[in-house]
Amino acid sequence: MNLHLKTTCLALGLSLISTSQAATRYMEKLDRGVVAVKTTGGVFVSWRVLGTAPSSLGFNVYRDGTKVNSTVITGATNLTDAAGTATSTYTVRPVRNGTEEAVGGSASVWGSQSQKITLDRPAGGTLESIAYTYSPSDIAVGDLDGDGRWDLVVKWDPSNAKDNSQSGMTGNVYLDAYTLAGKKLWRINLGVNIRAGAHYTQMLVGDYDNDGKAELACKTSAGTKDASGAFLTKGPAASDDDSKDYRNSGGYILSGPEYLTIFNGATGKEMATVNYTPARGTVGDWGDTYGNRLDRYLATNAYLDGKKPSMVFQRGYYTRMALTAYDWDGTTLKQRWAFDNNATYKGQGNHNLSAGDVDGDGFDEIIEGASAIDHDGKGMYTTGLGHGDAIHFGDLDPDNPGLEVWEVHEDVGVAYGHELHDAKTGKILWGTNYDSDNGRGMSADIDAASPGHEMWSSAGAGVWSCKGKQVSTAKPSVNFRAYWDGDLQDELLDGVKMDKWTGAGTTRLITLPGTSCNGTKATPNFSGDILGDWREEVVSHDDDNLYVSTTTTSTNFRLYTLAHDPVYRLGMSWQNGAYNQPPHLGFWLGAGIDKAPIPDIQLTGQVASIDASGRNIGSSDLRLRFEGHNVSIALPWAEPTTVRISTPQGQILSESVHNGITGERLALRIPSGRTGVLILTVRSASGQVASRAIPGI
C-alpha cells in the first residue's frame, strides 16, 4: 500500500505513478465535487480528480455555459474566474484524449468560503431538575444516497452529556443525516439506554455491501427508534421491552440488552440487529467497578478481506480490550472475528484507533496505539508502553519503510512519554522520557526544510523531526492538522483557528465561523477532503447550523482526492471516535515530491446510474457496445491490460489479459445466467483502472 518517494520536485504538477497491492479495494464513485466561492478577485472554483483517473485527464470549466479556460486544464484543479459573479453557475467537463465528455459536476456560487447548513435541532428537556439543550457534535461522512456526493451523519449531544467518569443522567442521543446541500434525510433516536458523551456512540458509515450507497452502524439498545419512528424489530431486538429504562441512580447502564444495528443509509431504517459483542460480563474486568471503563468504545472501518470495508467495534482499552469485526452483504450482519486480549495486550489500547495495511499483504490491520491487531483478528505485537490519549498513523517518516505510529503515553513510569514506532513491527524509532501523564500529541508536516512529519506533545517544550531531532523550542497547538493553503505542508487547526507554522511560531490564516466540539478537546465536527480539489474542508457549528468551510487559496499542485487514499479514507471513518484525531495519508506528501502513488482501487456506485438495458450508464470511463450476449470495449491505453467481469460484491466471473493498443476493441462474452448488474473493469499494467456497470444476461 505504501510507497516512499525520494524524487526531487521537477515541476509543480503532481503526476501519478503506480503501486502494487495484493487486492483491489472498492471505494466511493464520487462526482467532481465542484465548489465555487465569491472572492475579492472573482470566483474561486475547484474540483476533484478521482483516484482512478489517468494523469493525462484534462478539464474544461464553464461559467453559465461559456468556457472560462483558454486551454485544457491538465494541472491543478482550481482557478479564479475574474469575471465570475455571485449569481454564476459553474460546470466542469473532463477531457480525455482530446475529447470533451459529459458534465462532470456543477455548482452555484457561495457568498463566502463557509456554507451554512441549517439543522433541525431536537427539543431539549429536563432531567434531575436541570434543563438541557442540544448541540451538533461529531460527524461521520459517506455517500448515503448513491449520488456521488458526500453526506453527513450528525450526532446530537445534549448539554448534560457525560464523560464516563462522571455520574448523572443524560438526554437521548439523536443521529441525523443531511446532504451537503442542507437537505435532511432522516433522524434516529438511540433512546434512554444509550448514554450521551464522547465515548459511547461511535458511528461507522461505509458501503459495506458494495451497492453504491453507504450504510450506518452503531451500538443500540432497547428503546432505540429508527428513522421510521419504529422500535427495533430485527434479531434479538424483536422481543424487547422498549418501555424499560435500565439506567441506575448514577446514570450508568450496567444491565439490559446491548445491540449492534446496521441502518439503511438512504432511509435511516433498521436493516439488521445482532447482540453487541463482547457483552458486559463482569464490570470489574474492564478496570473499575462502577461502569466507567466498561463503556469505553471505539470503531473503525477496515478492509479485512482487501476488497470491501468491514466494521470493527471495540470495547475497553484501559485493561481488558476486545474487538469484534462484522461484515454486511446486504442481507446478513455476520461476525468475521473477535479478539479479546490476553495478558500481553492488557491495557495496550488508546482513546482512539486507526487502521491500514502495515505489513503489505493487501489487508488492513487495526492500530491500537501500543499494540496492533492483524486483519485476521490475531495479535501482531505490543510495545508494552500502555495506554495513551492520542495516536497519529500514516507515512510519517519517508525514510523508514512502511507506515509509522506517533503516540503519547498516559502511564507513568514507562520508558517513553511520547515515541515514534514502526507500524508493522512495533519497533521504537525514537522517543523521549517523561515521567508524567502526557495527554496530547500531534504529528504534521509543518516544516518544508525537514523531510517527513514534525512531532510534538503536551509534555516538554518544542518540536521534533521524524528522526527525533529537536527543530524548534517553540510549540504550536496540539490538536488537528489540515491542508488549507497552496503548498504541501500541513496547517494547524485548533478549535476554529487555522494557523501556519513559521519555524519559530505560527501566524493566523483564518478564523472559521461557529465553534468546535468535545469540550476542552476543541476538535472540529469533521475535517477532511469532501469538496473541491485535494485540500481539506472543516465543519464547525453553532446551536442550529453547521458551517462547511473550504479554502479559496490557489495551488499549483494536482492530486487526486485524498478520500481515494486507503489510509486516509479509513481515517475519515474513525475520526468521530472518542478523542478525535485527524486523518493522515498512507504516503508522504511534502516538499520535494513530484509524484504520488496511484491507489489500487475500483469504484463503486456505477450501479446507481444504469438503466434497465444497461446502455445509459453515467460513467464514461469505458466506451462499450452491446450486441446480445457480447460487449466490446475500446481500450483506453496502450499497455498490457487485465479485463475482468465481476459481481458488484467483488466475485470474479471472468478475467483475461490483453496486449493493449489504444482504441483497439476487444469482444467479450457476458457470462450467462447472471442477471442484474455486473461490473466490467480494465486495469493497465501500470495500475490505471477504469470500470463500468454492464447488464447481466
XYZ file of C-alpha atoms in Angstrom:
697
model
C 0.000 0.000 0.000
C 2.764 2.416 0.865
C 5.342 3.864 -1.476
C 8.207 6.084 -0.451
C 9.179 8.695 -2.945
C 12.621 10.280 -2.864
C 12.401 12.298 -6.069
C 13.257 15.950 -6.424
C 10.485 18.321 -7.368
C 10.868 18.867 -11.094
C 7.541 20.599 -11.631
C 4.686 21.916 -9.607
C 2.117 19.488 -11.016
C 1.812 16.114 -9.278
C 1.868 13.239 -11.741
C 0.878 9.703 -10.829
C 2.893 6.516 -10.517
C 1.737 3.007 -9.825
C 1.953 0.982 -6.627
C 1.383 -2.717 -6.167
C -1.071 -4.189 -3.683
C -2.362 -7.661 -3.124
C -6.003 -6.684 -3.520
C -8.128 -4.086 -5.269
C -10.327 -2.084 -2.950
C -13.793 -0.827 -3.664
C -14.191 2.852 -2.864
C -16.807 5.526 -3.459
C -17.512 6.663 -7.019
C -17.676 10.398 -6.395
C -18.709 13.234 -8.655
C -16.399 16.169 -9.348
C -17.181 17.883 -6.034
C -17.240 21.277 -7.741
C -17.184 24.202 -5.329
C -17.292 27.879 -6.308
C -16.733 30.751 -3.856
C -17.045 34.521 -4.375
C -13.800 36.296 -3.535
C -12.483 39.824 -3.978
C -10.731 38.673 -7.169
C -13.766 36.995 -8.745
C -14.935 33.423 -8.170
C -12.600 30.693 -6.971
C -13.524 27.295 -8.472
C -12.054 23.904 -7.579
C -12.970 20.307 -8.319
C -11.771 16.795 -7.556
C -9.792 14.241 -9.509
C -10.709 10.627 -8.840
C -8.086 8.114 -7.808
C -8.758 6.050 -10.954
C -8.219 8.923 -13.389
C -5.235 8.835 -15.757
C -2.693 11.604 -15.188
C -3.472 12.904 -18.691
C -7.128 13.623 -17.907
C -7.883 17.282 -18.542
C -10.785 19.575 -17.739
C -12.749 22.481 -19.140
C -14.624 24.872 -16.855
C -17.769 26.735 -17.945
C -19.439 29.769 -16.417
C -23.113 29.927 -17.383
C -22.317 27.879 -20.493
C -19.253 29.927 -21.541
C -15.848 28.256 -21.313
C -13.579 30.052 -18.835
C -10.196 28.445 -19.634
C -8.415 29.091 -22.934
C -6.610 25.727 -22.989
C -7.473 22.378 -21.438
C -6.522 22.279 -17.753
C -4.137 19.376 -17.095
C -2.533 20.687 -13.920
C -4.017 21.755 -10.627
C -7.807 21.552 -10.493
C -8.601 25.071 -9.366
C -8.851 28.506 -10.914
C -10.053 32.018 -10.153
C -12.506 33.424 -12.680
C -12.186 37.215 -12.565
C -15.454 37.658 -14.481
C -17.455 35.410 -12.165
C -20.312 36.808 -10.102
C -22.364 35.691 -7.136
C -25.158 34.548 -9.488
C -22.944 32.461 -11.792
C -23.168 28.697 -12.187
C -20.048 26.664 -12.937
C -19.765 23.294 -14.648
C -16.712 21.104 -15.132
C -16.274 18.711 -18.077
C -13.472 16.133 -18.247
C -11.376 15.970 -21.426
C -9.966 12.562 -22.361
C -7.592 12.139 -25.299
C -8.734 15.471 -26.707
C -12.443 14.654 -26.455
C -14.675 16.571 -24.056
C -17.015 14.296 -22.116
C -20.298 14.847 -20.333
C -20.620 17.325 -17.493
C -18.708 16.084 -14.504
C -20.332 18.374 -11.957
C -21.749 21.831 -11.403
C -22.091 24.340 -8.575
C -23.659 27.672 -7.784
C -21.513 30.279 -6.056
C -21.095 30.501 -2.288
C -21.188 34.047 -0.932
C -18.295 33.263 1.427
C -15.931 30.372 1.971
C -18.204 28.939 4.666
C -21.511 27.437 3.576
C -24.229 27.290 6.235
C -26.402 24.180 6.645
C -29.460 24.897 8.794
C -30.236 21.994 11.109
C -33.379 20.657 12.715
C -32.282 20.909 16.347
C -34.034 18.420 18.664
C -36.098 19.823 21.521
C -34.388 19.785 24.896
C -35.842 18.608 28.168
C -35.319 18.380 31.927
C -33.528 15.635 33.863
C -32.768 15.622 37.570
C -34.403 19.079 37.745
C -31.871 20.517 35.289
C -32.864 21.725 31.819
C -30.778 20.601 28.857
C -30.496 21.565 25.191
C -28.851 20.022 22.127
C -25.779 20.864 20.062
C -24.360 19.129 16.973
C -21.305 17.052 17.812
C -19.263 14.506 15.860
C -19.968 13.834 12.183
C -19.453 10.737 10.043
C -19.407 11.014 6.240
C -20.447 8.738 3.391
C -22.452 8.699 0.177
C -25.787 7.655 1.676
C -27.975 8.002 -1.413
C -25.542 6.965 -4.163
C -25.416 10.320 -5.959
C -21.633 10.638 -5.809
C -21.696 13.352 -3.143
C -20.682 13.078 0.483
C -23.475 13.185 3.053
C -23.188 13.958 6.761
C -24.396 11.887 9.726
C -24.591 14.307 12.646
C -24.604 13.189 16.280
C -26.696 15.425 18.547
C -25.415 15.528 22.114
C -27.410 17.031 24.972
C -25.832 19.660 27.208
C -25.889 17.113 30.066
C -23.708 14.626 28.135
C -21.213 12.967 30.449
C -17.736 11.591 30.367
C -17.733 8.017 31.598
C -16.009 9.095 34.805
C -18.956 11.382 35.658
C -22.233 10.243 37.167
C -25.608 11.666 36.168
C -28.465 11.157 33.739
C -28.192 12.314 30.139
C -30.702 13.160 27.453
C -31.153 10.885 24.441
C -28.662 10.839 21.571
C -30.031 11.574 18.086
C -28.412 10.830 14.736
C -29.438 12.980 11.761
C -28.437 12.656 8.112
C -28.004 15.708 5.862
C -26.801 16.276 2.330
C -24.121 18.911 1.765
C -26.888 20.949 0.127
C -28.650 21.030 3.503
C -31.464 18.537 2.920
C -32.364 16.498 5.988
C -32.683 12.815 5.103
C -33.697 11.199 8.412
C -33.378 11.042 12.215
C -32.614 8.080 14.508
C -33.389 8.243 18.247
C -30.996 5.988 20.180
C -33.246 6.053 23.271
C -32.699 6.285 27.030
C -30.467 3.209 27.233
C -27.602 4.733 25.226
C -25.712 7.274 27.330
C -24.645 10.594 25.801
C -20.965 11.530 25.642
C -17.832 11.216 23.550
C -17.141 7.586 24.425
C -20.491 5.831 23.940
C -21.685 6.229 20.332
C -19.047 5.536 17.693
C -20.686 5.808 14.277
C -19.422 3.865 11.308
C -20.543 4.832 7.819
C -19.413 2.878 4.773
C -20.591 0.997 1.701
C -20.273 -2.460 3.220
C -22.267 -4.367 0.586
C -20.799 -2.542 -2.398
C -24.119 -1.353 -3.813
C -23.013 2.260 -4.252
C -24.811 3.516 -1.132
C -23.343 3.745 2.352
C -24.848 2.207 5.471
C -24.675 3.359 9.113
C -23.800 1.057 12.016
C -23.678 1.847 15.735
C -24.426 0.464 19.189
C -28.146 0.429 20.075
C -30.393 -0.873 22.831
C -33.986 -1.315 23.916
C -35.818 1.939 23.224
C -33.884 2.787 20.055
C -36.110 4.012 17.208
C -35.053 4.023 13.574
C -35.907 6.819 11.151
C -39.418 5.448 10.575
C -40.175 6.088 14.256
C -40.428 2.356 14.972
C -38.578 0.484 17.704
C -36.014 -2.069 16.581
C -37.587 -5.362 15.496
C -34.773 -7.411 13.942
C -32.966 -10.338 15.547
C -32.748 -10.225 19.360
C -34.477 -6.817 19.443
C -37.764 -8.422 18.389
C -38.546 -9.483 21.969
C -37.515 -6.242 23.712
C -39.497 -4.412 26.320
C -38.864 -0.970 24.828
C -40.517 0.776 27.753
C -37.760 -0.230 30.186
C -35.200 2.246 31.475
C -32.026 0.402 32.501
C -30.152 3.418 33.922
C -29.062 3.170 37.549
C -29.123 6.070 40.014
C -25.786 7.323 38.712
C -26.966 7.290 35.103
C -24.776 4.289 34.226
C -26.275 1.446 32.210
C -24.962 -1.822 33.647
C -27.804 -4.124 32.645
C -30.227 -4.655 29.805
C -29.723 -5.589 26.157
C -26.864 -4.280 24.024
C -27.104 -4.425 20.246
C -25.269 -3.553 17.088
C -27.626 -2.288 14.388
C -26.980 -1.524 10.741
C -29.277 1.100 9.210
C -30.082 1.866 5.593
C -28.077 4.973 4.717
C -30.700 6.450 2.390
C -33.696 5.931 4.690
C -32.311 5.502 8.217
C -34.382 2.336 8.687
C -33.178 -0.717 10.584
C -31.875 -3.494 8.319
C -30.324 -5.912 10.850
C -29.649 -6.088 14.586
C -27.385 -8.508 16.484
C -26.189 -8.756 20.059
C -23.269 -6.445 20.758
C -20.059 -8.327 21.460
C -18.339 -8.563 23.763
C -21.096 -8.413 26.347
C -20.506 -6.521 29.596
C -19.583 -9.629 31.545
C -18.057 -8.738 34.894
C -17.856 -4.945 35.252
C -14.590 -5.122 37.190
C -12.799 -6.838 34.303
C -12.692 -3.534 32.435
C -10.794 -1.540 35.076
C -13.277 -0.321 37.702
C -16.475 -1.434 39.417
C -18.863 1.435 38.634
C -19.009 1.348 34.827
C -16.542 3.981 33.648
C -14.079 1.772 31.779
C -16.736 -0.764 30.846
C -18.371 1.712 28.456
C -15.358 2.969 26.537
C -15.944 2.305 22.844
C -14.032 2.752 19.588
C -14.753 1.834 15.978
C -13.216 1.913 12.520
C -13.782 0.605 9.035
C -11.082 -1.728 7.723
C -10.566 -3.727 4.528
C -10.044 -7.043 6.261
C -10.553 -9.029 3.036
C -8.672 -6.464 0.950
C -11.746 -5.635 -1.162
C -14.697 -4.326 0.853
C -14.820 -2.455 4.170
C -15.692 -4.369 7.307
C -16.854 -2.832 10.584
C -14.633 -3.160 13.644
C -16.140 -2.236 17.008
C -14.131 -2.131 20.222
C -14.956 -2.173 23.926
C -12.371 -1.186 26.523
C -8.701 -0.268 26.405
C -7.537 0.564 29.944
C -7.317 -3.105 30.944
C -9.463 -5.638 29.075
C -9.597 -4.745 25.387
C -11.949 -6.544 22.999
C -12.683 -6.028 19.295
C -15.256 -7.623 17.007
C -15.307 -7.388 13.210
C -18.523 -7.613 11.199
C -19.438 -7.886 7.518
C -22.671 -6.829 5.827
C -23.638 -8.388 2.495
C -26.942 -6.573 2.083
C -28.890 -9.250 3.937
C -26.891 -10.572 6.885
C -24.803 -8.836 9.543
C -22.182 -11.507 10.229
C -19.310 -11.628 12.688
C -15.960 -12.081 10.945
C -13.798 -12.482 14.059
C -13.457 -11.478 17.695
C -10.313 -10.510 19.615
C -10.283 -10.476 23.415
C -6.935 -9.559 24.891
C -4.719 -11.826 26.883
C -2.192 -10.672 29.444
C 0.200 -9.491 26.719
C -2.291 -6.994 25.286
C -3.921 -5.909 28.531
C -4.047 -2.119 28.760
C -2.310 -1.563 25.410
C -5.114 0.406 23.761
C -5.765 4.107 23.275
C -8.566 6.635 23.367
C -8.583 6.361 19.593
C -7.511 3.838 16.977
C -6.515 3.692 13.320
C -6.462 1.149 10.521
C -4.344 0.424 7.471
C -2.218 -2.182 5.729
C 1.029 -2.111 7.730
C 2.588 -5.366 6.502
C 1.931 -5.021 2.763
C -0.292 -8.094 2.404
C -3.227 -6.110 0.999
C -5.319 -6.470 4.164
C -5.781 -3.894 6.907
C -4.569 -4.092 10.463
C -6.039 -2.293 13.486
C -3.625 0.101 15.180
C -4.440 0.380 18.886
C -1.562 2.650 19.821
C 0.767 0.491 21.837
C -0.421 -2.630 20.006
C -1.720 -3.842 16.655
C -4.284 -6.479 15.654
C -3.835 -8.335 12.370
C -6.526 -8.499 9.690
C -7.497 -11.994 10.865
C -8.193 -10.866 14.423
C -4.931 -12.136 15.920
C -2.493 -10.001 17.870
C 0.536 -8.746 15.929
C 2.659 -7.003 18.582
C 2.653 -4.709 21.561
C 5.231 -2.130 22.587
C 4.317 -2.671 26.218
C 4.138 1.089 26.793
C 0.483 1.029 27.802
C -2.494 3.298 27.398
C -2.378 6.718 25.781
C -4.666 9.549 24.718
C -3.639 10.162 21.115
C -2.079 8.353 18.169
C -1.212 9.525 14.682
C -0.807 6.925 11.951
C 0.476 7.242 8.390
C 3.687 7.631 6.432
C 5.263 9.964 8.959
C 8.931 9.189 8.194
C 9.553 8.796 4.431
C 12.908 7.099 5.042
C 11.524 4.321 7.231
C 9.887 1.615 5.070
C 6.147 1.373 5.546
C 3.963 3.293 7.979
C 4.596 4.730 11.439
C 2.719 5.486 14.664
C 3.277 8.592 16.786
C 1.918 8.027 20.265
C 1.751 9.834 23.593
C 1.518 7.765 26.775
C -0.570 8.196 29.875
C 1.088 5.574 32.045
C 3.669 6.949 34.485
C 6.911 5.037 34.773
C 7.115 3.700 31.210
C 10.199 4.275 29.088
C 8.706 6.996 26.865
C 6.227 9.810 27.312
C 5.982 10.107 23.537
C 7.537 7.992 20.825
C 7.518 7.075 17.142
C 7.379 3.397 16.296
C 7.236 1.253 13.186
C 3.609 0.314 12.500
C 4.497 -3.164 11.201
C 6.797 -4.352 13.974
C 6.260 -2.022 16.940
C 9.987 -1.188 16.954
C 10.629 2.134 18.709
C 12.342 4.506 16.282
C 12.868 7.238 18.862
C 11.225 8.699 21.919
C 11.533 10.975 24.931
C 11.058 10.034 28.550
C 8.505 11.986 30.599
C 7.502 10.528 33.938
C 4.014 12.021 33.706
C 0.589 11.626 32.109
C 1.141 13.022 28.596
C -2.326 13.963 27.438
C -1.993 15.255 23.874
C 0.216 14.700 20.866
C 0.474 15.942 17.306
C 2.147 14.847 14.076
C 2.125 17.009 10.945
C 4.475 18.042 8.158
C 4.831 21.719 9.025
C 8.500 22.347 8.084
C 9.452 22.144 4.399
C 13.145 22.031 5.289
C 12.731 18.858 7.338
C 11.547 15.824 5.268
C 8.695 13.929 6.856
C 6.449 14.896 9.730
C 7.289 17.024 12.710
C 6.048 15.843 16.100
C 5.292 17.315 19.481
C 3.180 16.706 22.568
C 1.767 18.317 25.696
C 4.817 17.237 27.672
C 8.052 19.135 27.238
C 8.824 22.086 25.033
C 9.491 22.233 21.316
C 9.029 20.378 18.065
C 10.974 17.331 16.851
C 11.686 15.994 13.382
C 10.662 12.445 12.474
C 14.273 11.475 13.262
C 13.970 12.701 16.844
C 15.986 15.907 16.329
C 14.554 18.990 18.014
C 13.898 21.565 15.292
C 12.325 24.291 17.448
C 11.959 25.179 21.111
C 8.596 26.816 20.341
C 5.499 24.627 20.304
C 2.264 25.210 18.318
C -1.232 23.965 19.121
C -1.639 20.243 19.847
C -4.902 19.453 18.091
C -5.675 18.915 14.362
C -3.824 19.252 11.061
C -5.275 20.233 7.646
C -4.238 21.069 4.079
C -5.540 24.609 3.608
C -3.135 26.837 1.685
C -1.441 26.051 -1.616
C 1.757 24.292 -0.532
C 2.266 20.666 0.515
C 2.749 21.349 4.223
C 0.101 20.923 6.878
C -1.640 23.807 8.540
C -2.729 23.590 12.182
C -6.364 23.647 13.249
C -7.128 24.453 16.872
C -10.807 24.929 17.559
C -11.858 27.157 14.653
C -8.432 28.817 14.235
C -6.308 27.833 11.245
C -2.619 28.664 11.715
C 0.570 28.408 9.623
C 3.863 27.350 11.190
C 6.645 29.865 10.529
C 9.564 27.929 12.012
C 9.523 29.755 15.307
C 5.797 30.116 15.912
C 2.541 30.430 13.981
C 0.620 33.029 12.021
C -3.172 33.102 11.733
C -4.596 32.249 8.294
C -8.297 32.352 9.106
C -10.764 32.072 11.945
C -13.686 29.931 10.847
C -17.294 30.574 11.865
C -19.030 28.774 14.691
C -17.266 26.737 17.311
C -15.612 23.359 17.854
C -16.999 20.429 19.820
C -15.974 17.930 22.507
C -15.228 20.486 25.186
C -11.575 21.033 26.002
C -10.531 18.834 23.068
C -11.752 21.644 20.760
C -11.989 19.368 17.745
C -13.978 20.110 14.580
C -17.266 18.370 13.950
C -15.385 16.941 10.977
C -12.314 17.722 8.898
C -11.411 16.078 5.597
C -11.383 16.316 1.805
C -15.079 16.305 0.858
C -15.258 19.116 -1.747
C -13.160 20.640 -4.487
C -9.537 19.677 -5.018
C -7.309 17.806 -2.567
C -7.311 20.496 0.125
C -9.474 19.767 3.148
C -12.753 21.154 4.424
C -13.594 21.898 8.052
C -17.069 21.526 9.553
C -17.895 23.628 12.620
C -21.217 24.549 14.236
C -23.391 26.754 16.338
C -26.585 25.624 18.043
C -28.693 25.467 14.895
C -26.251 25.316 11.984
C -23.265 23.602 10.519
C -20.607 25.597 8.656
C -18.725 23.809 5.877
C -15.574 25.853 5.230
C -13.306 25.454 2.216
C -10.112 27.146 1.106
C -10.027 29.844 -1.579
C -6.243 29.804 -1.885
C -4.891 28.700 -5.256
C -2.479 25.813 -5.512
C -0.210 24.691 -8.332
C -0.251 21.078 -7.217
C -2.553 18.454 -8.683
C -3.551 15.422 -6.632
C -6.489 13.039 -6.664
C -8.993 13.344 -3.835
C -7.423 12.332 -0.539
C -10.508 10.193 0.111
C -9.206 7.731 -2.502
C -6.072 7.054 -0.483
C -6.998 3.955 1.563
C -5.332 5.028 4.818
C -6.892 8.476 4.629
C -10.364 7.094 3.811
C -10.233 4.872 6.878
C -9.178 7.909 8.896
C -12.383 9.602 7.794
C -14.304 6.655 9.268
C -12.666 6.553 12.700
C -12.264 10.314 13.142
C -15.507 10.670 15.141
C -14.485 8.118 17.775
C -13.717 9.121 21.380
C -10.723 11.520 21.427
C -10.934 12.640 17.814
C -7.741 12.766 15.772
C -7.214 13.959 12.175
C -6.781 11.606 9.206
C -3.341 11.111 7.657
C -2.160 9.846 4.280
C -0.691 6.431 3.601
C 2.099 8.070 1.583
C 4.279 11.048 2.280
C 3.199 14.266 0.600
C 5.654 17.071 1.175
C 8.306 19.386 -0.218
C 10.438 17.679 -2.858
C 7.703 15.321 -4.010
C 6.528 15.500 -7.602
C 4.696 12.176 -7.741
C 2.043 10.389 -5.693
C 1.087 6.709 -5.768
C -1.895 5.541 -7.758
C -4.281 3.827 -5.342
C -5.226 0.275 -6.267
C -8.961 0.841 -6.127
C -12.121 0.127 -8.060
C -15.037 2.478 -7.724
C -18.467 1.506 -6.501
C -21.609 3.383 -7.357
C -21.739 2.666 -11.081
C -24.862 0.647 -10.458
C -26.761 3.730 -9.362
C -26.932 5.197 -12.874
C -27.534 2.137 -15.045
C -30.835 1.876 -16.889
C -32.845 -1.292 -17.470
C -30.935 -2.130 -20.628
C -27.545 -1.186 -19.304
C -26.887 1.208 -22.185
C -27.243 4.541 -20.461
C -24.624 4.461 -17.759
C -23.491 7.730 -16.258
C -19.826 6.778 -16.218
C -17.831 7.357 -19.396
C -14.657 5.660 -18.177
C -15.100 2.959 -20.797
C -16.717 3.080 -24.230
C -18.805 -0.033 -24.745
C -21.043 -1.565 -27.429
C -23.599 -4.250 -26.634
C -24.763 -6.969 -29.031
C -26.815 -9.652 -27.301
C -24.504 -11.668 -25.043
C -21.456 -9.765 -26.243
C -19.867 -6.482 -25.244
C -16.957 -4.800 -26.967
C -14.512 -2.411 -25.299
C -12.323 0.314 -26.709
C -9.132 0.024 -24.642
C -8.282 3.425 -23.134
C -4.480 2.955 -23.018
C -1.619 1.340 -24.889
C -0.172 -1.204 -22.487
C -0.936 -4.739 -21.297
C -4.374 -4.723 -19.708
C -6.339 -7.091 -17.486
C -10.050 -7.244 -18.273
C -12.397 -8.550 -15.602
C -16.137 -9.085 -15.201
C -17.317 -9.392 -11.598
C -20.389 -9.034 -9.428
C -20.914 -5.753 -7.534
C -19.852 -7.669 -4.409
C -16.461 -8.484 -5.924
C -16.895 -12.096 -7.108
C -14.786 -12.517 -10.271
C -16.731 -14.232 -13.076
C -14.184 -13.968 -15.885
C -10.733 -12.464 -16.370
C -8.223 -12.212 -19.224
C -5.057 -10.288 -20.139
C -4.569 -8.430 -23.423
C -1.748 -6.520 -25.084
C -3.129 -3.035 -25.190
C -3.382 -0.789 -28.211
C -5.170 2.483 -27.578
C -8.637 2.361 -29.130
C -8.422 -1.332 -30.012
C -11.792 -3.004 -29.496
C -11.987 -6.275 -27.602
C -15.050 -8.513 -27.792
C -16.146 -10.207 -24.572
C -18.998 -12.545 -23.793
C -21.104 -11.657 -20.774
C -21.389 -14.736 -18.505
C -24.746 -16.472 -18.905
C -27.120 -16.955 -16.029
C -26.054 -13.759 -14.267
C -28.956 -11.353 -14.144
C -28.824 -7.868 -12.738
C -25.832 -5.576 -12.774
C -22.244 -6.731 -13.334
C -19.034 -4.706 -13.197
C -16.591 -4.591 -16.110
C -13.105 -3.445 -15.071
C -9.943 -2.874 -17.069
C -6.626 -2.425 -15.290
C -3.408 -1.434 -17.009
C -0.035 -2.915 -16.134
C 0.959 0.436 -14.598
C -2.072 0.470 -12.343
C -4.584 2.641 -14.197
C -8.133 1.489 -13.616
C -11.455 2.138 -15.347
C -14.771 0.412 -14.825
C -18.431 0.471 -15.818
C -21.580 -1.345 -14.906
C -22.993 -3.715 -17.525
C -26.222 -5.691 -17.620
C -26.186 -9.383 -16.791
C -27.821 -11.922 -19.066
